[in-house]
Amino acid sequence: AAGYDGKDAPADAFIGPNGITIDPKGGLVICEHGNRRISRIDQTGKVTTLIDKYQGKRLNSPNDVVFKSDGSMYFTDPPYGLPKGDDDPAKELKFNGVYRLDTRGKLTLLNSEMTRPNGLAFSPGENFLYVANSDAARKVWMKFEVKPDSTLGQGTVFADVTAETADGLPDGMKVDQKGNVYGTGPGGVWIFSPEGKHLGTIKPPEVPANVAWGKAAETDAQAAMTATEPATALYMTARTGLYRIELSIPGIRP
């Protein structure tokens, strides 16, 4: 199965692939829950493991990934791929981390205080990194200053929806060119201004878990999208369906 190379899938575990993105060289980068790694597939189909351990210990189950303009890779590592989560005997790390892998292959732990780090996205100028916390007991989006050395400053709560009772948790997210944040959460996709003001919520027929920018016009759906072409459609993945809404502010891809 995709995301897991073993013969016997662990019971009650989410073992498939999760967050994906395109790296600066055009490779497809995949967070694999079951294999507890981040892999890369190049244009020829060759699969390479980018990272699977921190200080000799296996990662929990990498969840989402994003690249900074300097080529470094930031990713989250909650325990969702382990059947018993934090209490699973196979869990080798005592925390759920946010990491940075630089272009030389050096892995740095940036934060180990979030209970369920999940989706992540940079602000337009890369001065800040937003990270979703998909914990039912603390449904928040955190905002971290990105320091000149690419590490993270002390995080602050960007938005808190813990009191919301609708289905869904903070999960995947994207940012538009004006710095507005689009984060899947309770009941739909929450839209926040760069200052954290709730601007509205997109509510598709199903509660979405992830979002991505793409083309808006259906007539252009089969044409290749160039890097300079404005991405004004927000695509939303849910349990059984894929949805799209056309917006007026272009997003930042990928």
mmCIF file of C-alpha atoms in Angstrom:
data_model
loop_
_atom_site.group_PDB
_atom_site.id
_atom_site.type_symbol
_atom_site.label_atom_id
_atom_site.label_comp_id
_atom_site.label_asym_id
_atom_site.label_seq_id
_atom_site.Cartn_x
_atom_site.Cartn_y
_atom_site.Cartn_z
ATOM 1 C CA ALA A 1 0.000 0.000 0.000
ATOM 2 C CA ALA A 2 1.160 3.546 -0.668
ATOM 3 C CA GLY A 3 2.875 4.912 2.411
ATOM 4 C CA TYR A 4 3.588 1.476 3.877
ATOM 5 C CA ASP A 5 5.918 -1.215 2.556
ATOM 6 C CA GLY A 6 5.178 -3.835 5.213
ATOM 7 C CA LYS A 7 3.170 -6.991 4.577
ATOM 8 C CA ASP A 8 0.844 -6.746 7.569
ATOM 9 C CA ALA A 9 -0.744 -3.364 8.177
ATOM 10 C CA PRO A 10 -0.954 -2.464 11.867
ATOM 11 C CA ALA A 11 -4.524 -2.555 13.148
ATOM 12 C CA ASP A 12 -6.221 0.829 13.612
ATOM 13 C CA ALA A 13 -3.260 2.753 12.179
ATOM 14 C CA PHE A 14 -3.337 5.446 9.506
ATOM 15 C CA ILE A 15 -0.568 4.015 7.352
ATOM 16 C CA GLY A 16 -1.067 5.732 4.003
ATOM 17 C CA PRO A 17 0.589 8.809 2.530
ATOM 18 C CA ASN A 18 -0.422 12.178 3.908
ATOM 19 C CA GLY A 19 0.961 15.639 3.066
ATOM 20 C CA ILE A 20 2.633 16.025 -0.327
ATOM 21 C CA THR A 21 4.382 18.862 -2.143
ATOM 22 C CA ILE A 22 6.704 19.594 -5.051
ATOM 23 C CA ASP A 23 10.334 20.334 -4.205
ATOM 24 C CA PRO A 24 12.420 23.055 -5.921
ATOM 25 C CA LYS A 25 13.731 20.536 -8.471
ATOM 26 C CA GLY A 26 10.291 19.246 -9.439
ATOM 27 C CA GLY A 27 10.300 16.062 -7.389
ATOM 28 C CA LEU A 28 7.198 14.838 -5.570
ATOM 29 C CA VAL A 29 7.823 14.792 -1.804
ATOM 30 C CA ILE A 30 5.533 12.552 0.265
ATOM 31 C CA CYS A 31 4.955 12.149 3.996
ATOM 32 C CA GLU A 32 4.500 8.403 4.556
ATOM 33 C CA HIS A 33 2.749 7.480 7.790
ATOM 34 C CA GLY A 34 3.242 3.726 7.707
ATOM 35 C CA ASN A 35 6.882 3.874 6.642
ATOM 36 C CA ARG A 36 7.507 6.712 9.107
ATOM 37 C CA ARG A 37 9.533 8.676 6.612
ATOM 38 C CA ILE A 38 9.507 11.417 3.994
ATOM 39 C CA SER A 39 10.292 10.187 0.514
ATOM 40 C CA ARG A 40 10.881 11.766 -2.892
ATOM 41 C CA ILE A 41 9.845 10.513 -6.325
ATOM 42 C CA ASP A 42 11.773 12.031 -9.233
ATOM 43 C CA GLN A 43 10.597 12.395 -12.831
ATOM 44 C CA THR A 44 11.812 8.877 -13.674
ATOM 45 C CA GLY A 45 9.840 7.284 -10.842
ATOM 46 C CA LYS A 46 12.862 6.667 -8.618
ATOM 47 C CA VAL A 47 11.977 6.708 -4.902
ATOM 48 C CA THR A 48 14.465 8.103 -2.375
ATOM 49 C CA THR A 49 14.139 8.386 1.393
ATOM 50 C CA LEU A 50 14.845 11.970 2.428
ATOM 51 C CA ILE A 51 14.561 11.468 6.188
ATOM 52 C CA ASP A 52 13.308 8.785 8.560
ATOM 53 C CA LYS A 53 15.252 9.287 11.811
ATOM 54 C CA TYR A 54 16.142 12.000 14.298
ATOM 55 C CA GLN A 55 19.289 11.367 16.354
ATOM 56 C CA GLY A 56 19.104 7.676 15.507
ATOM 57 C CA LYS A 57 15.454 7.267 16.519
ATOM 58 C CA ARG A 58 12.638 6.632 14.071
ATOM 59 C CA LEU A 59 10.293 9.478 13.320
ATOM 60 C CA ASN A 60 6.690 9.089 14.500
ATOM 61 C CA SER A 61 4.740 9.523 11.247
ATOM 62 C CA PRO A 62 5.539 12.634 9.173
ATOM 63 C CA ASN A 63 2.319 14.467 8.360
ATOM 64 C CA ASP A 64 2.871 17.598 6.266
ATOM 65 C CA VAL A 65 5.756 19.300 4.499
ATOM 66 C CA VAL A 66 6.633 22.660 2.954
ATOM 67 C CA PHE A 67 9.760 24.118 1.323
ATOM 68 C CA LYS A 68 11.351 27.463 2.070
ATOM 69 C CA SER A 69 12.832 29.472 -0.807
ATOM 70 C CA ASP A 70 16.368 28.520 0.301
ATOM 71 C CA GLY A 71 15.553 24.892 -0.510
ATOM 72 C CA SER A 72 15.214 23.703 3.088
ATOM 73 C CA MET A 73 12.313 21.431 4.007
ATOM 74 C CA TYR A 74 10.085 21.969 7.042
ATOM 75 C CA PHE A 75 7.797 19.199 8.262
ATOM 76 C CA THR A 76 5.608 18.046 11.142
ATOM 77 C CA ASP A 77 5.740 14.669 12.886
ATOM 78 C CA PRO A 78 2.667 13.749 14.979
ATOM 79 C CA PRO A 79 1.933 10.132 16.024
ATOM 80 C CA TYR A 80 -1.128 9.495 13.828
ATOM 81 C CA GLY A 81 0.526 6.609 11.999
ATOM 82 C CA LEU A 82 0.961 4.673 15.232
ATOM 83 C CA PRO A 83 -2.084 2.668 16.407
ATOM 84 C CA LYS A 84 -1.827 3.860 20.024
ATOM 85 C CA GLY A 85 -0.496 7.333 19.312
ATOM 86 C CA ASP A 86 1.761 8.700 22.043
ATOM 87 C CA ASP A 87 1.350 5.474 24.036
ATOM 88 C CA ASP A 88 2.380 3.168 21.212
ATOM 89 C CA PRO A 89 5.357 0.962 22.138
ATOM 90 C CA ALA A 90 6.844 1.572 18.684
ATOM 91 C CA LYS A 91 7.075 5.317 19.326
ATOM 92 C CA GLU A 92 10.782 6.065 19.801
ATOM 93 C CA LEU A 93 10.630 9.844 20.276
ATOM 94 C CA LYS A 94 9.055 11.286 23.419
ATOM 95 C CA PHE A 95 7.687 14.329 21.596
ATOM 96 C CA ASN A 96 5.879 15.325 18.407
ATOM 97 C CA GLY A 97 8.117 17.691 16.529
ATOM 98 C CA VAL A 98 8.431 20.368 13.899
ATOM 99 C CA TYR A 99 11.677 19.953 11.944
ATOM 100 C CA ARG A 100 13.878 21.527 9.293
ATOM 101 C CA LEU A 101 15.993 19.525 6.845
ATOM 102 C CA ASP A 102 18.532 21.742 5.102
ATOM 103 C CA THR A 103 19.965 21.227 1.626
ATOM 104 C CA ARG A 104 23.029 19.464 3.064
ATOM 105 C CA GLY A 105 20.908 16.875 4.840
ATOM 106 C CA LYS A 106 21.203 18.320 8.357
ATOM 107 C CA LEU A 107 18.044 17.776 10.415
ATOM 108 C CA THR A 108 17.149 20.309 13.127
ATOM 109 C CA LEU A 109 14.354 19.991 15.677
ATOM 110 C CA LEU A 110 12.600 23.373 15.714
ATOM 111 C CA ASN A 111 9.771 22.749 18.191
ATOM 112 C CA SER A 112 8.795 19.861 20.464
ATOM 113 C CA GLU A 113 6.026 21.513 22.484
ATOM 114 C CA MET A 114 2.988 21.052 20.220
ATOM 115 C CA THR A 115 0.806 18.050 21.011
ATOM 116 C CA ARG A 116 -0.334 17.356 17.436
ATOM 117 C CA PRO A 117 1.623 19.442 14.884
ATOM 118 C CA ASN A 118 -0.017 19.040 11.506
ATOM 119 C CA GLY A 119 -0.368 21.382 8.515
ATOM 120 C CA LEU A 120 2.152 24.171 7.998
ATOM 121 C CA ALA A 121 2.691 27.133 5.674
ATOM 122 C CA PHE A 122 4.962 30.167 5.353
ATOM 123 C CA SER A 123 3.768 33.763 5.214
ATOM 124 C CA PRO A 124 4.441 35.443 1.815
ATOM 125 C CA GLY A 125 7.777 36.926 2.954
ATOM 126 C CA GLU A 126 8.728 33.786 4.909
ATOM 127 C CA ASN A 127 9.001 35.869 8.066
ATOM 128 C CA PHE A 128 6.529 33.588 9.822
ATOM 129 C CA LEU A 129 5.630 29.900 9.841
ATOM 130 C CA TYR A 130 2.077 28.857 10.681
ATOM 131 C CA VAL A 131 1.530 25.383 12.161
ATOM 132 C CA ALA A 132 -1.834 23.728 12.828
ATOM 133 C CA ASN A 133 -2.352 21.745 16.032
ATOM 134 C CA SER A 134 -4.896 18.985 15.338
ATOM 135 C CA ASP A 135 -5.632 18.164 18.968
ATOM 136 C CA ALA A 136 -9.304 18.005 19.999
ATOM 137 C CA ALA A 137 -8.303 19.394 23.390
ATOM 138 C CA ARG A 138 -6.423 22.341 21.849
ATOM 139 C CA LYS A 139 -7.586 23.271 18.359
ATOM 140 C CA VAL A 140 -5.218 26.090 17.495
ATOM 141 C CA TRP A 141 -3.035 27.498 14.754
ATOM 142 C CA MET A 142 0.369 28.647 15.985
ATOM 143 C CA LYS A 143 2.490 31.436 14.483
ATOM 144 C CA PHE A 144 6.286 31.272 14.732
ATOM 145 C CA GLU A 145 8.790 33.940 13.779
ATOM 146 C CA VAL A 146 11.371 32.584 11.336
ATOM 147 C CA LYS A 147 14.785 33.746 12.499
ATOM 148 C CA PRO A 148 17.631 34.723 10.132
ATOM 149 C CA ASP A 149 19.243 31.300 10.716
ATOM 150 C CA SER A 150 15.919 29.666 9.664
ATOM 151 C CA THR A 151 15.123 28.364 13.155
ATOM 152 C CA LEU A 152 11.868 29.361 14.868
ATOM 153 C CA GLY A 153 11.210 31.865 17.615
ATOM 154 C CA GLN A 154 8.765 31.430 20.432
ATOM 155 C CA GLY A 155 5.342 30.560 19.060
ATOM 156 C CA THR A 156 2.159 32.506 19.708
ATOM 157 C CA VAL A 157 -1.439 31.395 19.235
ATOM 158 C CA PHE A 158 -2.573 32.769 15.886
ATOM 159 C CA ALA A 159 -6.157 31.500 16.181
ATOM 160 C CA ASP A 160 -8.010 29.269 18.656
ATOM 161 C CA VAL A 161 -11.133 27.275 17.736
ATOM 162 C CA THR A 162 -11.104 24.853 20.660
ATOM 163 C CA ALA A 163 -14.629 25.905 21.641
ATOM 164 C CA GLU A 164 -16.042 24.989 18.223
ATOM 165 C CA THR A 165 -18.144 21.813 18.238
ATOM 166 C CA ALA A 166 -18.420 21.203 14.476
ATOM 167 C CA ASP A 167 -16.640 18.190 13.037
ATOM 168 C CA GLY A 168 -13.028 18.700 12.016
ATOM 169 C CA LEU A 169 -9.680 19.791 13.466
ATOM 170 C CA PRO A 170 -6.974 22.233 12.313
ATOM 171 C CA ASP A 171 -5.213 20.285 9.574
ATOM 172 C CA GLY A 172 -3.922 21.327 6.150
ATOM 173 C CA MET A 173 -3.373 24.976 5.284
ATOM 174 C CA LYS A 174 -2.320 27.391 2.566
ATOM 175 C CA VAL A 175 -1.642 31.141 2.302
ATOM 176 C CA ASP A 176 -2.643 33.619 -0.398
ATOM 177 C CA GLN A 177 -0.521 36.399 -1.885
ATOM 178 C CA LYS A 178 -1.897 38.967 0.580
ATOM 179 C CA GLY A 179 -0.955 36.820 3.559
ATOM 180 C CA ASN A 180 -4.408 35.512 4.415
ATOM 181 C CA VAL A 181 -4.360 32.018 5.924
ATOM 182 C CA TYR A 182 -6.706 29.233 4.779
ATOM 183 C CA GLY A 183 -6.813 26.406 7.323
ATOM 184 C CA THR A 184 -9.080 23.384 7.385
ATOM 185 C CA GLY A 185 -10.789 23.109 10.752
ATOM 186 C CA PRO A 186 -14.156 22.605 12.458
ATOM 187 C CA GLY A 187 -16.884 22.745 9.832
ATOM 188 C CA GLY A 188 -14.782 23.847 6.866
ATOM 189 C CA VAL A 189 -11.880 26.017 5.721
ATOM 190 C CA TRP A 190 -11.273 28.924 8.081
ATOM 191 C CA ILE A 191 -9.889 32.113 6.528
ATOM 192 C CA PHE A 192 -7.840 34.486 8.676
ATOM 193 C CA SER A 193 -6.186 37.815 7.948
ATOM 194 C CA PRO A 194 -2.416 38.076 8.620
ATOM 195 C CA GLU A 195 -3.372 39.573 11.990
ATOM 196 C CA GLY A 196 -5.484 36.538 12.911
ATOM 197 C CA LYS A 197 -8.932 38.051 12.307
ATOM 198 C CA HIS A 198 -11.509 35.473 11.208
ATOM 199 C CA LEU A 199 -12.688 36.626 7.772
ATOM 200 C CA GLY A 200 -15.034 33.748 7.012
ATOM 201 C CA THR A 201 -15.377 29.994 6.588
ATOM 202 C CA ILE A 202 -15.755 27.993 3.374
ATOM 203 C CA LYS A 203 -18.166 25.123 4.001
ATOM 204 C CA PRO A 204 -18.168 22.416 1.303
ATOM 205 C CA PRO A 205 -20.634 19.477 1.515
ATOM 206 C CA GLU A 206 -18.063 17.494 3.522
ATOM 207 C CA VAL A 207 -15.613 18.653 6.174
ATOM 208 C CA PRO A 208 -12.272 19.110 4.352
ATOM 209 C CA ALA A 209 -8.908 17.979 5.670
ATOM 210 C CA ASN A 210 -6.510 19.602 3.214
ATOM 211 C CA VAL A 211 -6.301 22.396 0.665
ATOM 212 C CA ALA A 212 -4.210 23.316 -2.375
ATOM 213 C CA TRP A 213 -4.078 26.129 -4.935
ATOM 214 C CA GLY A 214 -4.687 25.549 -8.628
ATOM 215 C CA LYS A 215 -6.394 26.796 -11.769
ATOM 216 C CA ALA A 216 -9.865 28.274 -11.633
ATOM 217 C CA ALA A 217 -11.293 27.850 -15.142
ATOM 218 C CA GLU A 218 -12.623 24.400 -15.986
ATOM 219 C CA THR A 219 -11.759 24.951 -19.650
ATOM 220 C CA ASP A 220 -8.087 25.095 -18.659
ATOM 221 C CA ALA A 221 -8.172 22.039 -16.419
ATOM 222 C CA GLN A 222 -6.142 19.891 -18.802
ATOM 223 C CA ALA A 223 -3.531 22.524 -19.623
ATOM 224 C CA ALA A 224 -0.248 22.672 -17.744
ATOM 225 C CA MET A 225 -0.082 25.436 -15.156
ATOM 226 C CA THR A 226 3.019 27.588 -15.265
ATOM 227 C CA ALA A 227 4.781 28.838 -12.155
ATOM 228 C CA THR A 228 3.860 32.441 -12.997
ATOM 229 C CA GLU A 229 0.181 31.756 -13.659
ATOM 230 C CA PRO A 230 -2.119 33.006 -10.878
ATOM 231 C CA ALA A 231 -3.657 30.193 -8.827
ATOM 232 C CA THR A 232 -7.090 31.528 -7.943
ATOM 233 C CA ALA A 233 -8.899 28.271 -7.184
ATOM 234 C CA LEU A 234 -8.759 26.597 -3.803
ATOM 235 C CA TYR A 235 -9.068 22.805 -4.005
ATOM 236 C CA MET A 236 -10.301 20.998 -0.894
ATOM 237 C CA THR A 237 -9.956 17.292 -0.131
ATOM 238 C CA ALA A 238 -12.551 15.608 2.083
ATOM 239 C CA ARG A 239 -13.425 12.057 3.127
ATOM 240 C CA THR A 240 -15.009 11.032 -0.187
ATOM 241 C CA GLY A 241 -14.845 14.074 -2.432
ATOM 242 C CA LEU A 242 -12.644 16.741 -3.999
ATOM 243 C CA TYR A 243 -14.065 20.266 -4.090
ATOM 244 C CA ARG A 244 -13.055 23.569 -5.653
ATOM 245 C CA ILE A 245 -13.973 27.189 -5.112
ATOM 246 C CA GLU A 246 -12.865 30.124 -7.232
ATOM 247 C CA LEU A 247 -11.496 33.064 -5.258
ATOM 248 C CA SER A 248 -10.365 36.589 -6.119
ATOM 249 C CA ILE A 249 -6.938 36.592 -4.412
ATOM 250 C CA PRO A 250 -4.292 34.279 -5.947
ATOM 251 C CA GLY A 251 -2.642 31.756 -3.688
ATOM 252 C CA ILE A 252 1.002 30.889 -3.143
ATOM 253 C CA ARG A 253 1.920 27.535 -4.659
ATOM 254 C CA PRO A 254 2.701 24.760 -4.120
#
